Amino acid sequence: MNLQSLFPVTLSTQWHDADKFSLDENLKRWLLDPKSLTARLKSNCEQFRIELPGQRIESCQESEAVPLIPQDADVLVREVLLYCDDKPQVFARSLLPIASLTGKEQALANLGTQSLGQVLFNNPSLKRQVIEVAEFDATSTVVKMVKKLACTDNLTPVAENLWGRRSIFVLEGKPLMVAEVFLPGAFAYQIAENSEAKHA
Ligand SMILES: C=C(O[C@@H]1C=C(C(=O)O)C=C[C@H]1O)C(=O)O
């Protein structure tokens, strides 16, 4: 499938504190893990890769605005799919404020299919703010994207709602936002004894 045709998926939802939900333990561990998702996925598969359906500069929409990234701020929107052994595990949408892409951080605009997380978590200045959680039902743009993707990629059909997380990172004192949604069949939805039990 021509992944560019998926872009932009967008993610308009209400984000909540995780305590609002009674979550399966394994899912909760994946949603609230403060470390790099890239690194964790890599440790669970042989072949990890990122696909980049697209990125473009937009004005931050009111529905995505947060105190550190206000409405109408110019942001580079980056949407990616993270694959483990050719199976899409995660959809991610990041907002990189243009005002944050200064100095060495200009490189974040040209990552291509390199992981944003690899750059973020290699910087000792990185601060991650609270991780919020959201549930995505059949009416969501991300579930609609999954249904399109399932026609070609080996994606498990969407049986249940999908779960995602969002947090603000501050890198060298400059904010950026990362939102990730676990796709059907992701390790995050496997029952604990089948996924990473050894790492528990
Ligand atoms: C923030 C991370 O980076 C990952 C890679 C992303 C990208 O390359 O755009 C986006 C979100 C994350 O899933 C991470 O690895 O934790």
JSON list of C-alpha atoms and ligand atoms in Angstrom, two decimals:
[
{"chain": "A", "resi": 1, "resn": "MET", "atom": "CA", "xyz": [0.00, 0.00, 0.00]},
{"chain": "A", "resi": 2, "resn": "ASN", "atom": "CA", "xyz": [1.14, 3.56, -0.69]},
{"chain": "A", "resi": 3, "resn": "LEU", "atom": "CA", "xyz": [1.52, 4.70, 2.92]},
{"chain": "A", "resi": 4, "resn": "GLN", "atom": "CA", "xyz": [1.64, 8.35, 1.85]},
{"chain": "A", "resi": 5, "resn": "SER", "atom": "CA", "xyz": [-2.07, 8.02, 1.10]},
{"chain": "A", "resi": 6, "resn": "LEU", "atom": "CA", "xyz": [-2.67, 7.55, 4.83]},
{"chain": "A", "resi": 7, "resn": "PHE", "atom": "CA", "xyz": [-1.16, 10.92, 5.77]},
{"chain": "A", "resi": 8, "resn": "PRO", "atom": "CA", "xyz": [-2.36, 12.79, 7.76]},
{"chain": "A", "resi": 9, "resn": "VAL", "atom": "CA", "xyz": [-4.25, 10.42, 10.04]},
{"chain": "A", "resi": 10, "resn": "THR", "atom": "CA", "xyz": [-4.56, 13.05, 12.82]},
{"chain": "A", "resi": 11, "resn": "LEU", "atom": "CA", "xyz": [-5.49, 12.13, 16.41]},
{"chain": "A", "resi": 12, "resn": "SER", "atom": "CA", "xyz": [-8.28, 14.18, 17.89]},
{"chain": "A", "resi": 13, "resn": "THR", "atom": "CA", "xyz": [-9.32, 12.76, 21.22]},
{"chain": "A", "resi": 14, "resn": "GLN", "atom": "CA", "xyz": [-9.60, 13.57, 24.89]},
{"chain": "A", "resi": 15, "resn": "TRP", "atom": "CA", "xyz": [-6.46, 12.55, 26.80]},
{"chain": "A", "resi": 16, "resn": "HIS", "atom": "CA", "xyz": [-6.83, 11.49, 30.42]},
{"chain": "A", "resi": 17, "resn": "ASP", "atom": "CA", "xyz": [-4.79, 10.52, 33.45]},
{"chain": "A", "resi": 18, "resn": "ALA", "atom": "CA", "xyz": [-4.33, 6.73, 33.33]},
{"chain": "A", "resi": 19, "resn": "ASP", "atom": "CA", "xyz": [-6.02, 6.39, 36.73]},
{"chain": "A", "resi": 20, "resn": "LYS", "atom": "CA", "xyz": [-9.32, 7.16, 35.00]},
{"chain": "A", "resi": 21, "resn": "PHE", "atom": "CA", "xyz": [-9.25, 3.70, 33.42]},
{"chain": "A", "resi": 22, "resn": "SER", "atom": "CA", "xyz": [-9.07, 0.19, 34.82]},
{"chain": "A", "resi": 23, "resn": "LEU", "atom": "CA", "xyz": [-6.44, -1.18, 32.48]},
{"chain": "A", "resi": 24, "resn": "ASP", "atom": "CA", "xyz": [-5.07, -4.68, 31.93]},
{"chain": "A", "resi": 25, "resn": "GLU", "atom": "CA", "xyz": [-1.71, -4.84, 33.72]},
{"chain": "A", "resi": 26, "resn": "ASN", "atom": "CA", "xyz": [0.33, -5.59, 30.57]},
{"chain": "A", "resi": 27, "resn": "LEU", "atom": "CA", "xyz": [-1.35, -2.82, 28.61]},
{"chain": "A", "resi": 28, "resn": "LYS", "atom": "CA", "xyz": [-0.84, -0.41, 31.50]},
{"chain": "A", "resi": 29, "resn": "ARG", "atom": "CA", "xyz": [2.89, -1.28, 31.61]},
{"chain": "A", "resi": 30, "resn": "TRP", "atom": "CA", "xyz": [3.21, -0.46, 27.90]},
{"chain": "A", "resi": 31, "resn": "LEU", "atom": "CA", "xyz": [1.12, 2.71, 28.10]},
{"chain": "A", "resi": 32, "resn": "LEU", "atom": "CA", "xyz": [2.98, 4.15, 31.09]},
{"chain": "A", "resi": 33, "resn": "ASP", "atom": "CA", "xyz": [6.52, 3.02, 30.33]},
{"chain": "A", "resi": 34, "resn": "PRO", "atom": "CA", "xyz": [8.57, 6.25, 30.52]},
{"chain": "A", "resi": 35, "resn": "LYS", "atom": "CA", "xyz": [11.49, 4.79, 28.58]},
{"chain": "A", "resi": 36, "resn": "SER", "atom": "CA", "xyz": [11.94, 4.65, 24.79]},
{"chain": "A", "resi": 37, "resn": "LEU", "atom": "CA", "xyz": [9.23, 2.73, 22.97]},
{"chain": "A", "resi": 38, "resn": "THR", "atom": "CA", "xyz": [11.66, 2.20, 20.09]},
{"chain": "A", "resi": 39, "resn": "ALA", "atom": "CA", "xyz": [14.12, 0.46, 22.40]},
{"chain": "A", "resi": 40, "resn": "ARG", "atom": "CA", "xyz": [11.40, -1.68, 23.95]},
{"chain": "A", "resi": 41, "resn": "LEU", "atom": "CA", "xyz": [9.99, -2.78, 20.61]},
{"chain": "A", "resi": 42, "resn": "LYS", "atom": "CA", "xyz": [13.49, -3.56, 19.34]},
{"chain": "A", "resi": 43, "resn": "SER", "atom": "CA", "xyz": [14.05, -5.81, 22.35]},
{"chain": "A", "resi": 44, "resn": "ASN", "atom": "CA", "xyz": [10.91, -7.74, 21.40]},
{"chain": "A", "resi": 45, "resn": "CYS", "atom": "CA", "xyz": [11.63, -8.46, 17.76]},
{"chain": "A", "resi": 46, "resn": "GLU", "atom": "CA", "xyz": [14.30, -9.35, 15.23]},
{"chain": "A", "resi": 47, "resn": "GLN", "atom": "CA", "xyz": [13.57, -6.70, 12.61]},
{"chain": "A", "resi": 48, "resn": "PHE", "atom": "CA", "xyz": [12.46, -3.21, 13.66]},
{"chain": "A", "resi": 49, "resn": "ARG", "atom": "CA", "xyz": [11.68, -0.52, 11.13]},
{"chain": "A", "resi": 50, "resn": "ILE", "atom": "CA", "xyz": [9.92, 2.79, 10.84]},
{"chain": "A", "resi": 51, "resn": "GLU", "atom": "CA", "xyz": [7.80, 3.91, 7.89]},
{"chain": "A", "resi": 52, "resn": "LEU", "atom": "CA", "xyz": [7.07, 7.61, 7.38]},
{"chain": "A", "resi": 53, "resn": "PRO", "atom": "CA", "xyz": [3.71, 8.18, 5.66]},
{"chain": "A", "resi": 54, "resn": "GLY", "atom": "CA", "xyz": [4.38, 11.88, 5.86]},
{"chain": "A", "resi": 55, "resn": "GLN", "atom": "CA", "xyz": [5.32, 15.06, 7.62]},
{"chain": "A", "resi": 56, "resn": "ARG", "atom": "CA", "xyz": [4.40, 18.69, 7.03]},
{"chain": "A", "resi": 57, "resn": "ILE", "atom": "CA", "xyz": [4.27, 22.06, 8.72]},
{"chain": "A", "resi": 58, "resn": "GLU", "atom": "CA", "xyz": [0.88, 23.00, 10.14]},
{"chain": "A", "resi": 59, "resn": "SER", "atom": "CA", "xyz": [-0.57, 25.46, 12.63]},
{"chain": "A", "resi": 60, "resn": "CYS", "atom": "CA", "xyz": [-1.27, 23.68, 15.90]},
{"chain": "A", "resi": 61, "resn": "GLN", "atom": "CA", "xyz": [-4.98, 22.97, 16.08]},
{"chain": "A", "resi": 62, "resn": "GLU", "atom": "CA", "xyz": [-6.95, 23.97, 19.18]},
{"chain": "A", "resi": 63, "resn": "SER", "atom": "CA", "xyz": [-7.76, 20.26, 19.79]},
{"chain": "A", "resi": 64, "resn": "GLU", "atom": "CA", "xyz": [-4.05, 19.43, 20.10]},
{"chain": "A", "resi": 65, "resn": "ALA", "atom": "CA", "xyz": [-2.82, 22.62, 21.78]},
{"chain": "A", "resi": 66, "resn": "VAL", "atom": "CA", "xyz": [-1.24, 22.40, 25.23]},
{"chain": "A", "resi": 67, "resn": "PRO", "atom": "CA", "xyz": [0.31, 25.15, 27.37]},
{"chain": "A", "resi": 68, "resn": "LEU", "atom": "CA", "xyz": [3.81, 24.52, 25.97]},
{"chain": "A", "resi": 69, "resn": "ILE", "atom": "CA", "xyz": [2.55, 24.20, 22.36]},
{"chain": "A", "resi": 70, "resn": "PRO", "atom": "CA", "xyz": [-0.22, 26.80, 21.97]},
{"chain": "A", "resi": 71, "resn": "GLN", "atom": "CA", "xyz": [-2.92, 26.95, 19.31]},
{"chain": "A", "resi": 72, "resn": "ASP", "atom": "CA", "xyz": [-1.66, 28.39, 15.99]},
{"chain": "A", "resi": 73, "resn": "ALA", "atom": "CA", "xyz": [2.00, 27.67, 16.84]},
{"chain": "A", "resi": 74, "resn": "ASP", "atom": "CA", "xyz": [3.81, 26.46, 13.70]},
{"chain": "A", "resi": 75, "resn": "VAL", "atom": "CA", "xyz": [4.59, 22.76, 14.19]},
{"chain": "A", "resi": 76, "resn": "LEU", "atom": "CA", "xyz": [6.16, 20.09, 12.06]},
{"chain": "A", "resi": 77, "resn": "VAL", "atom": "CA", "xyz": [3.65, 17.22, 12.17]},
{"chain": "A", "resi": 78, "resn": "ARG", "atom": "CA", "xyz": [5.36, 13.83, 11.78]},
{"chain": "A", "resi": 79, "resn": "GLU", "atom": "CA", "xyz": [3.35, 10.60, 11.49]},
{"chain": "A", "resi": 80, "resn": "VAL", "atom": "CA", "xyz": [5.07, 7.22, 11.48]},
{"chain": "A", "resi": 81, "resn": "LEU", "atom": "CA", "xyz": [4.36, 3.52, 11.76]},
{"chain": "A", "resi": 82, "resn": "LEU", "atom": "CA", "xyz": [6.65, 1.35, 13.86]},
{"chain": "A", "resi": 83, "resn": "TYR", "atom": "CA", "xyz": [7.01, -2.23, 12.60]},
{"chain": "A", "resi": 84, "resn": "CYS", "atom": "CA", "xyz": [8.31, -5.31, 14.41]},
{"chain": "A", "resi": 85, "resn": "ASP", "atom": "CA", "xyz": [9.11, -8.22, 12.09]},
{"chain": "A", "resi": 86, "resn": "ASP", "atom": "CA", "xyz": [6.97, -6.65, 9.36]},
{"chain": "A", "resi": 87, "resn": "LYS", "atom": "CA", "xyz": [3.95, -6.26, 11.66]},
{"chain": "A", "resi": 88, "resn": "PRO", "atom": "CA", "xyz": [2.77, -2.69, 12.37]},
{"chain": "A", "resi": 89, "resn": "GLN", "atom": "CA", "xyz": [2.86, -2.25, 16.16]},
{"chain": "A", "resi": 90, "resn": "VAL", "atom": "CA", "xyz": [2.42, 1.49, 16.72]},
{"chain": "A", "resi": 91, "resn": "PHE", "atom": "CA", "xyz": [1.13, 4.58, 14.95]},
{"chain": "A", "resi": 92, "resn": "ALA", "atom": "CA", "xyz": [2.77, 7.75, 16.22]},
{"chain": "A", "resi": 93, "resn": "ARG", "atom": "CA", "xyz": [1.94, 11.41, 15.57]},
{"chain": "A", "resi": 94, "resn": "SER", "atom": "CA", "xyz": [4.45, 13.96, 16.85]},
{"chain": "A", "resi": 95, "resn": "LEU", "atom": "CA", "xyz": [4.21, 17.73, 16.90]},
{"chain": "A", "resi": 96, "resn": "LEU", "atom": "CA", "xyz": [7.63, 19.37, 16.67]},
{"chain": "A", "resi": 97, "resn": "PRO", "atom": "CA", "xyz": [7.25, 23.13, 17.18]},
{"chain": "A", "resi": 98, "resn": "ILE", "atom": "CA", "xyz": [9.29, 25.03, 14.59]},
{"chain": "A", "resi": 99, "resn": "ALA", "atom": "CA", "xyz": [10.49, 27.19, 17.49]},
{"chain": "A", "resi": 100, "resn": "SER", "atom": "CA", "xyz": [12.02, 24.02, 19.01]},
{"chain": "A", "resi": 101, "resn": "LEU", "atom": "CA", "xyz": [13.89, 23.07, 15.84]},
{"chain": "A", "resi": 102, "resn": "THR", "atom": "CA", "xyz": [16.90, 25.28, 16.51]},
{"chain": "A", "resi": 103, "resn": "GLY", "atom": "CA", "xyz": [20.57, 24.43, 17.03]},
{"chain": "A", "resi": 104, "resn": "LYS", "atom": "CA", "xyz": [21.19, 20.68, 16.96]},
{"chain": "A", "resi": 105, "resn": "GLU", "atom": "CA", "xyz": [17.43, 20.08, 17.16]},
{"chain": "A", "resi": 106, "resn": "GLN", "atom": "CA", "xyz": [17.09, 21.24, 13.54]},
{"chain": "A", "resi": 107, "resn": "ALA", "atom": "CA", "xyz": [18.04, 17.63, 12.71]},
{"chain": "A", "resi": 108, "resn": "LEU", "atom": "CA", "xyz": [14.65, 16.48, 14.04]},
{"chain": "A", "resi": 109, "resn": "ALA", "atom": "CA", "xyz": [13.09, 17.88, 10.85]},
{"chain": "A", "resi": 110, "resn": "ASN", "atom": "CA", "xyz": [15.07, 15.45, 8.71]},
{"chain": "A", "resi": 111, "resn": "LEU", "atom": "CA", "xyz": [14.86, 12.16, 10.59]},
{"chain": "A", "resi": 112, "resn": "GLY", "atom": "CA", "xyz": [13.22, 10.27, 7.73]},
{"chain": "A", "resi": 113, "resn": "THR", "atom": "CA", "xyz": [12.80, 6.69, 8.91]},
{"chain": "A", "resi": 114, "resn": "GLN", "atom": "CA", "xyz": [15.24, 7.06, 11.80]},
{"chain": "A", "resi": 115, "resn": "SER", "atom": "CA", "xyz": [13.57, 6.92, 15.21]},
{"chain": "A", "resi": 116, "resn": "LEU", "atom": "CA", "xyz": [12.75, 10.20, 16.93]},
{"chain": "A", "resi": 117, "resn": "GLY", "atom": "CA", "xyz": [13.08, 8.28, 20.19]},
{"chain": "A", "resi": 118, "resn": "GLN", "atom": "CA", "xyz": [16.65, 7.33, 19.41]},
{"chain": "A", "resi": 119, "resn": "VAL", "atom": "CA", "xyz": [17.55, 11.05, 19.32]},
{"chain": "A", "resi": 120, "resn": "LEU", "atom": "CA", "xyz": [15.41, 12.03, 22.29]},
{"chain": "A", "resi": 121, "resn": "PHE", "atom": "CA", "xyz": [16.60, 9.32, 24.68]},
{"chain": "A", "resi": 122, "resn": "ASN", "atom": "CA", "xyz": [20.25, 9.85, 23.77]},
{"chain": "A", "resi": 123, "resn": "ASN", "atom": "CA", "xyz": [20.07, 13.42, 25.08]},
{"chain": "A", "resi": 124, "resn": "PRO", "atom": "CA", "xyz": [20.73, 13.68, 28.83]},
{"chain": "A", "resi": 125, "resn": "SER", "atom": "CA", "xyz": [18.74, 16.93, 28.96]},
{"chain": "A", "resi": 126, "resn": "LEU", "atom": "CA", "xyz": [15.53, 15.09, 28.04]},
{"chain": "A", "resi": 127, "resn": "LYS", "atom": "CA", "xyz": [12.60, 15.56, 30.37]},
{"chain": "A", "resi": 128, "resn": "ARG", "atom": "CA", "xyz": [9.31, 13.68, 29.87]},
{"chain": "A", "resi": 129, "resn": "GLN", "atom": "CA", "xyz": [6.16, 15.14, 31.36]},
{"chain": "A", "resi": 130, "resn": "VAL", "atom": "CA", "xyz": [3.14, 13.15, 32.49]},
{"chain": "A", "resi": 131, "resn": "ILE", "atom": "CA", "xyz": [1.94, 10.35, 30.17]},
{"chain": "A", "resi": 132, "resn": "GLU", "atom": "CA", "xyz": [-1.76, 10.72, 29.36]},
{"chain": "A", "resi": 133, "resn": "VAL", "atom": "CA", "xyz": [-3.92, 7.93, 27.97]},
{"chain": "A", "resi": 134, "resn": "ALA", "atom": "CA", "xyz": [-6.81, 7.71, 25.48]},
{"chain": "A", "resi": 135, "resn": "GLU", "atom": "CA", "xyz": [-9.05, 5.05, 24.00]},
{"chain": "A", "resi": 136, "resn": "PHE", "atom": "CA", "xyz": [-9.86, 5.00, 20.26]},
{"chain": "A", "resi": 137, "resn": "ASP", "atom": "CA", "xyz": [-13.08, 3.45, 18.99]},
{"chain": "A", "resi": 138, "resn": "ALA", "atom": "CA", "xyz": [-14.27, 2.47, 15.53]},
{"chain": "A", "resi": 139, "resn": "THR", "atom": "CA", "xyz": [-15.17, 6.07, 14.69]},
{"chain": "A", "resi": 140, "resn": "SER", "atom": "CA", "xyz": [-11.60, 7.30, 15.28]},
{"chain": "A", "resi": 141, "resn": "THR", "atom": "CA", "xyz": [-9.30, 8.28, 12.43]},
{"chain": "A", "resi": 142, "resn": "VAL", "atom": "CA", "xyz": [-6.65, 5.87, 13.69]},
{"chain": "A", "resi": 143, "resn": "VAL", "atom": "CA", "xyz": [-9.00, 2.87, 13.59]},
{"chain": "A", "resi": 144, "resn": "LYS", "atom": "CA", "xyz": [-10.11, 3.91, 10.10]},
{"chain": "A", "resi": 145, "resn": "MET", "atom": "CA", "xyz": [-6.43, 4.07, 9.11]},
{"chain": "A", "resi": 146, "resn": "VAL", "atom": "CA", "xyz": [-5.87, 0.58, 10.53]},
{"chain": "A", "resi": 147, "resn": "LYS", "atom": "CA", "xyz": [-8.74, -0.79, 8.45]},
{"chain": "A", "resi": 148, "resn": "LYS", "atom": "CA", "xyz": [-7.16, 0.69, 5.30]},
{"chain": "A", "resi": 149, "resn": "LEU", "atom": "CA", "xyz": [-3.73, -0.65, 6.30]},
{"chain": "A", "resi": 150, "resn": "ALA", "atom": "CA", "xyz": [-5.11, -4.12, 7.11]},
{"chain": "A", "resi": 151, "resn": "CYS", "atom": "CA", "xyz": [-6.00, -4.56, 3.44]},
{"chain": "A", "resi": 152, "resn": "THR", "atom": "CA", "xyz": [-2.31, -5.01, 2.64]},
{"chain": "A", "resi": 153, "resn": "ASP", "atom": "CA", "xyz": [-0.16, -5.14, 5.75]},
{"chain": "A", "resi": 154, "resn": "ASN", "atom": "CA", "xyz": [-0.34, -8.22, 7.95]},
{"chain": "A", "resi": 155, "resn": "LEU", "atom": "CA", "xyz": [-2.41, -6.45, 10.59]},
{"chain": "A", "resi": 156, "resn": "THR", "atom": "CA", "xyz": [-4.69, -8.23, 13.01]},
{"chain": "A", "resi": 157, "resn": "PRO", "atom": "CA", "xyz": [-8.28, -7.08, 12.36]},
{"chain": "A", "resi": 158, "resn": "VAL", "atom": "CA", "xyz": [-9.56, -4.45, 14.77]},
{"chain": "A", "resi": 159, "resn": "ALA", "atom": "CA", "xyz": [-11.56, -6.36, 17.37]},
{"chain": "A", "resi": 160, "resn": "GLU", "atom": "CA", "xyz": [-11.38, -4.03, 20.37]},
{"chain": "A", "resi": 161, "resn": "ASN", "atom": "CA", "xyz": [-10.86, -0.32, 20.85]},
{"chain": "A", "resi": 162, "resn": "LEU", "atom": "CA", "xyz": [-7.25, 0.80, 20.55]},
{"chain": "A", "resi": 163, "resn": "TRP", "atom": "CA", "xyz": [-5.27, 2.51, 23.29]},
{"chain": "A", "resi": 164, "resn": "GLY", "atom": "CA", "xyz": [-2.77, 5.31, 23.01]},
{"chain": "A", "resi": 165, "resn": "ARG", "atom": "CA", "xyz": [-0.57, 7.57, 25.06]},
{"chain": "A", "resi": 166, "resn": "ARG", "atom": "CA", "xyz": [0.66, 11.12, 24.74]},
{"chain": "A", "resi": 167, "resn": "SER", "atom": "CA", "xyz": [3.35, 13.07, 26.49]},
{"chain": "A", "resi": 168, "resn": "ILE", "atom": "CA", "xyz": [5.24, 16.30, 26.16]},
{"chain": "A", "resi": 169, "resn": "PHE", "atom": "CA", "xyz": [9.02, 16.02, 26.01]},
{"chain": "A", "resi": 170, "resn": "VAL", "atom": "CA", "xyz": [11.34, 18.91, 26.77]},
{"chain": "A", "resi": 171, "resn": "LEU", "atom": "CA", "xyz": [14.66, 18.61, 24.94]},
{"chain": "A", "resi": 172, "resn": "GLU", "atom": "CA", "xyz": [17.37, 21.21, 25.63]},
{"chain": "A", "resi": 173, "resn": "GLY", "atom": "CA", "xyz": [14.59, 23.26, 27.21]},
{"chain": "A", "resi": 174, "resn": "LYS", "atom": "CA", "xyz": [12.42, 23.06, 24.06]},
{"chain": "A", "resi": 175, "resn": "PRO", "atom": "CA", "xyz": [9.02, 21.28, 23.97]},
{"chain": "A", "resi": 176, "resn": "LEU", "atom": "CA", "xyz": [7.68, 18.67, 21.57]},
{"chain": "A", "resi": 177, "resn": "MET", "atom": "CA", "xyz": [4.70, 16.33, 21.75]},
{"chain": "A", "resi": 178, "resn": "VAL", "atom": "CA", "xyz": [4.55, 12.63, 20.96]},
{"chain": "A", "resi": 179, "resn": "ALA", "atom": "CA", "xyz": [1.36, 10.60, 20.73]},
{"chain": "A", "resi": 180, "resn": "GLU", "atom": "CA", "xyz": [1.41, 6.85, 20.08]},
{"chain": "A", "resi": 181, "resn": "VAL", "atom": "CA", "xyz": [-1.41, 4.38, 19.46]},
{"chain": "A", "resi": 182, "resn": "PHE", "atom": "CA", "xyz": [-0.89, 0.64, 19.87]},
{"chain": "A", "resi": 183, "resn": "LEU", "atom": "CA", "xyz": [-2.22, -1.13, 16.79]},
{"chain": "A", "resi": 184, "resn": "PRO", "atom": "CA", "xyz": [-4.19, -4.43, 16.82]},
{"chain": "A", "resi": 185, "resn": "GLY", "atom": "CA", "xyz": [-1.99, -7.40, 17.70]},
{"chain": "A", "resi": 186, "resn": "ALA", "atom": "CA", "xyz": [0.59, -5.17, 19.41]},
{"chain": "A", "resi": 187, "resn": "PHE", "atom": "CA", "xyz": [2.63, -6.64, 22.27]},
{"chain": "A", "resi": 188, "resn": "ALA", "atom": "CA", "xyz": [0.77, -4.18, 24.48]},
{"chain": "A", "resi": 189, "resn": "TYR", "atom": "CA", "xyz": [-2.45, -6.18, 24.05]},
{"chain": "A", "resi": 190, "resn": "GLN", "atom": "CA", "xyz": [-0.94, -9.60, 24.67]},
{"chain": "A", "resi": 191, "resn": "ILE", "atom": "CA", "xyz": [-1.68, -11.23, 28.02]},
{"chain": "A", "resi": 192, "resn": "ALA", "atom": "CA", "xyz": [1.23, -10.73, 30.37]},
{"chain": "A", "resi": 193, "resn": "GLU", "atom": "CA", "xyz": [2.56, -14.29, 30.39]},
{"chain": "A", "resi": 194, "resn": "ASN", "atom": "CA", "xyz": [2.92, -14.18, 26.56]},
{"chain": "A", "resi": 195, "resn": "SER", "atom": "CA", "xyz": [4.67, -10.90, 26.26]},
{"chain": "A", "resi": 196, "resn": "GLU", "atom": "CA", "xyz": [7.82, -9.92, 28.12]},
{"chain": "A", "resi": 197, "resn": "ALA", "atom": "CA", "xyz": [6.86, -11.95, 31.17]},
{"chain": "A", "resi": 198, "resn": "LYS", "atom": "CA", "xyz": [10.62, -12.53, 31.48]},
{"chain": "A", "resi": 199, "resn": "HIS", "atom": "CA", "xyz": [11.15, -8.76, 31.56]},
{"chain": "A", "resi": 200, "resn": "ALA", "atom": "CA", "xyz": [8.34, -8.16, 34.07]},
{"chain": "B", "resi": 1, "resn": "LIG", "atom": "C1", "xyz": [9.50, 8.78, 21.41]},
{"chain": "B", "resi": 1, "resn": "LIG", "atom": "C2", "xyz": [9.94, 7.69, 20.80]},
{"chain": "B", "resi": 1, "resn": "LIG", "atom": "O1", "xyz": [10.08, 7.68, 19.42]},
{"chain": "B", "resi": 1, "resn": "LIG", "atom": "C3", "xyz": [9.31, 6.76, 18.68]},
{"chain": "B", "resi": 1, "resn": "LIG", "atom": "C4", "xyz": [9.57, 7.08, 17.28]},
{"chain": "B", "resi": 1, "resn": "LIG", "atom": "C5", "xyz": [8.83, 8.08, 16.68]},
{"chain": "B", "resi": 1, "resn": "LIG", "atom": "C6", "xyz": [9.25, 8.65, 15.35]},
{"chain": "B", "resi": 1, "resn": "LIG", "atom": "O2", "xyz": [10.28, 8.19, 14.79]},
{"chain": "B", "resi": 1, "resn": "LIG", "atom": "O3", "xyz": [8.56, 9.57, 14.88]},
{"chain": "B", "resi": 1, "resn": "LIG", "atom": "C7", "xyz": [7.67, 8.57, 17.29]},
{"chain": "B", "resi": 1, "resn": "LIG", "atom": "C8", "xyz": [7.22, 8.05, 18.47]},
{"chain": "B", "resi": 1, "resn": "LIG", "atom": "C9", "xyz": [7.87, 6.93, 19.13]},
{"chain": "B", "resi": 1, "resn": "LIG", "atom": "O4", "xyz": [7.12, 5.76, 18.99]},
{"chain": "B", "resi": 1, "resn": "LIG", "atom": "C10", "xyz": [10.34, 6.45, 21.51]},
{"chain": "B", "resi": 1, "resn": "LIG", "atom": "O5", "xyz": [11.04, 5.60, 20.92]},
{"chain": "B", "resi": 1, "resn": "LIG", "atom": "O6", "xyz": [9.94, 6.33, 22.70]}
]
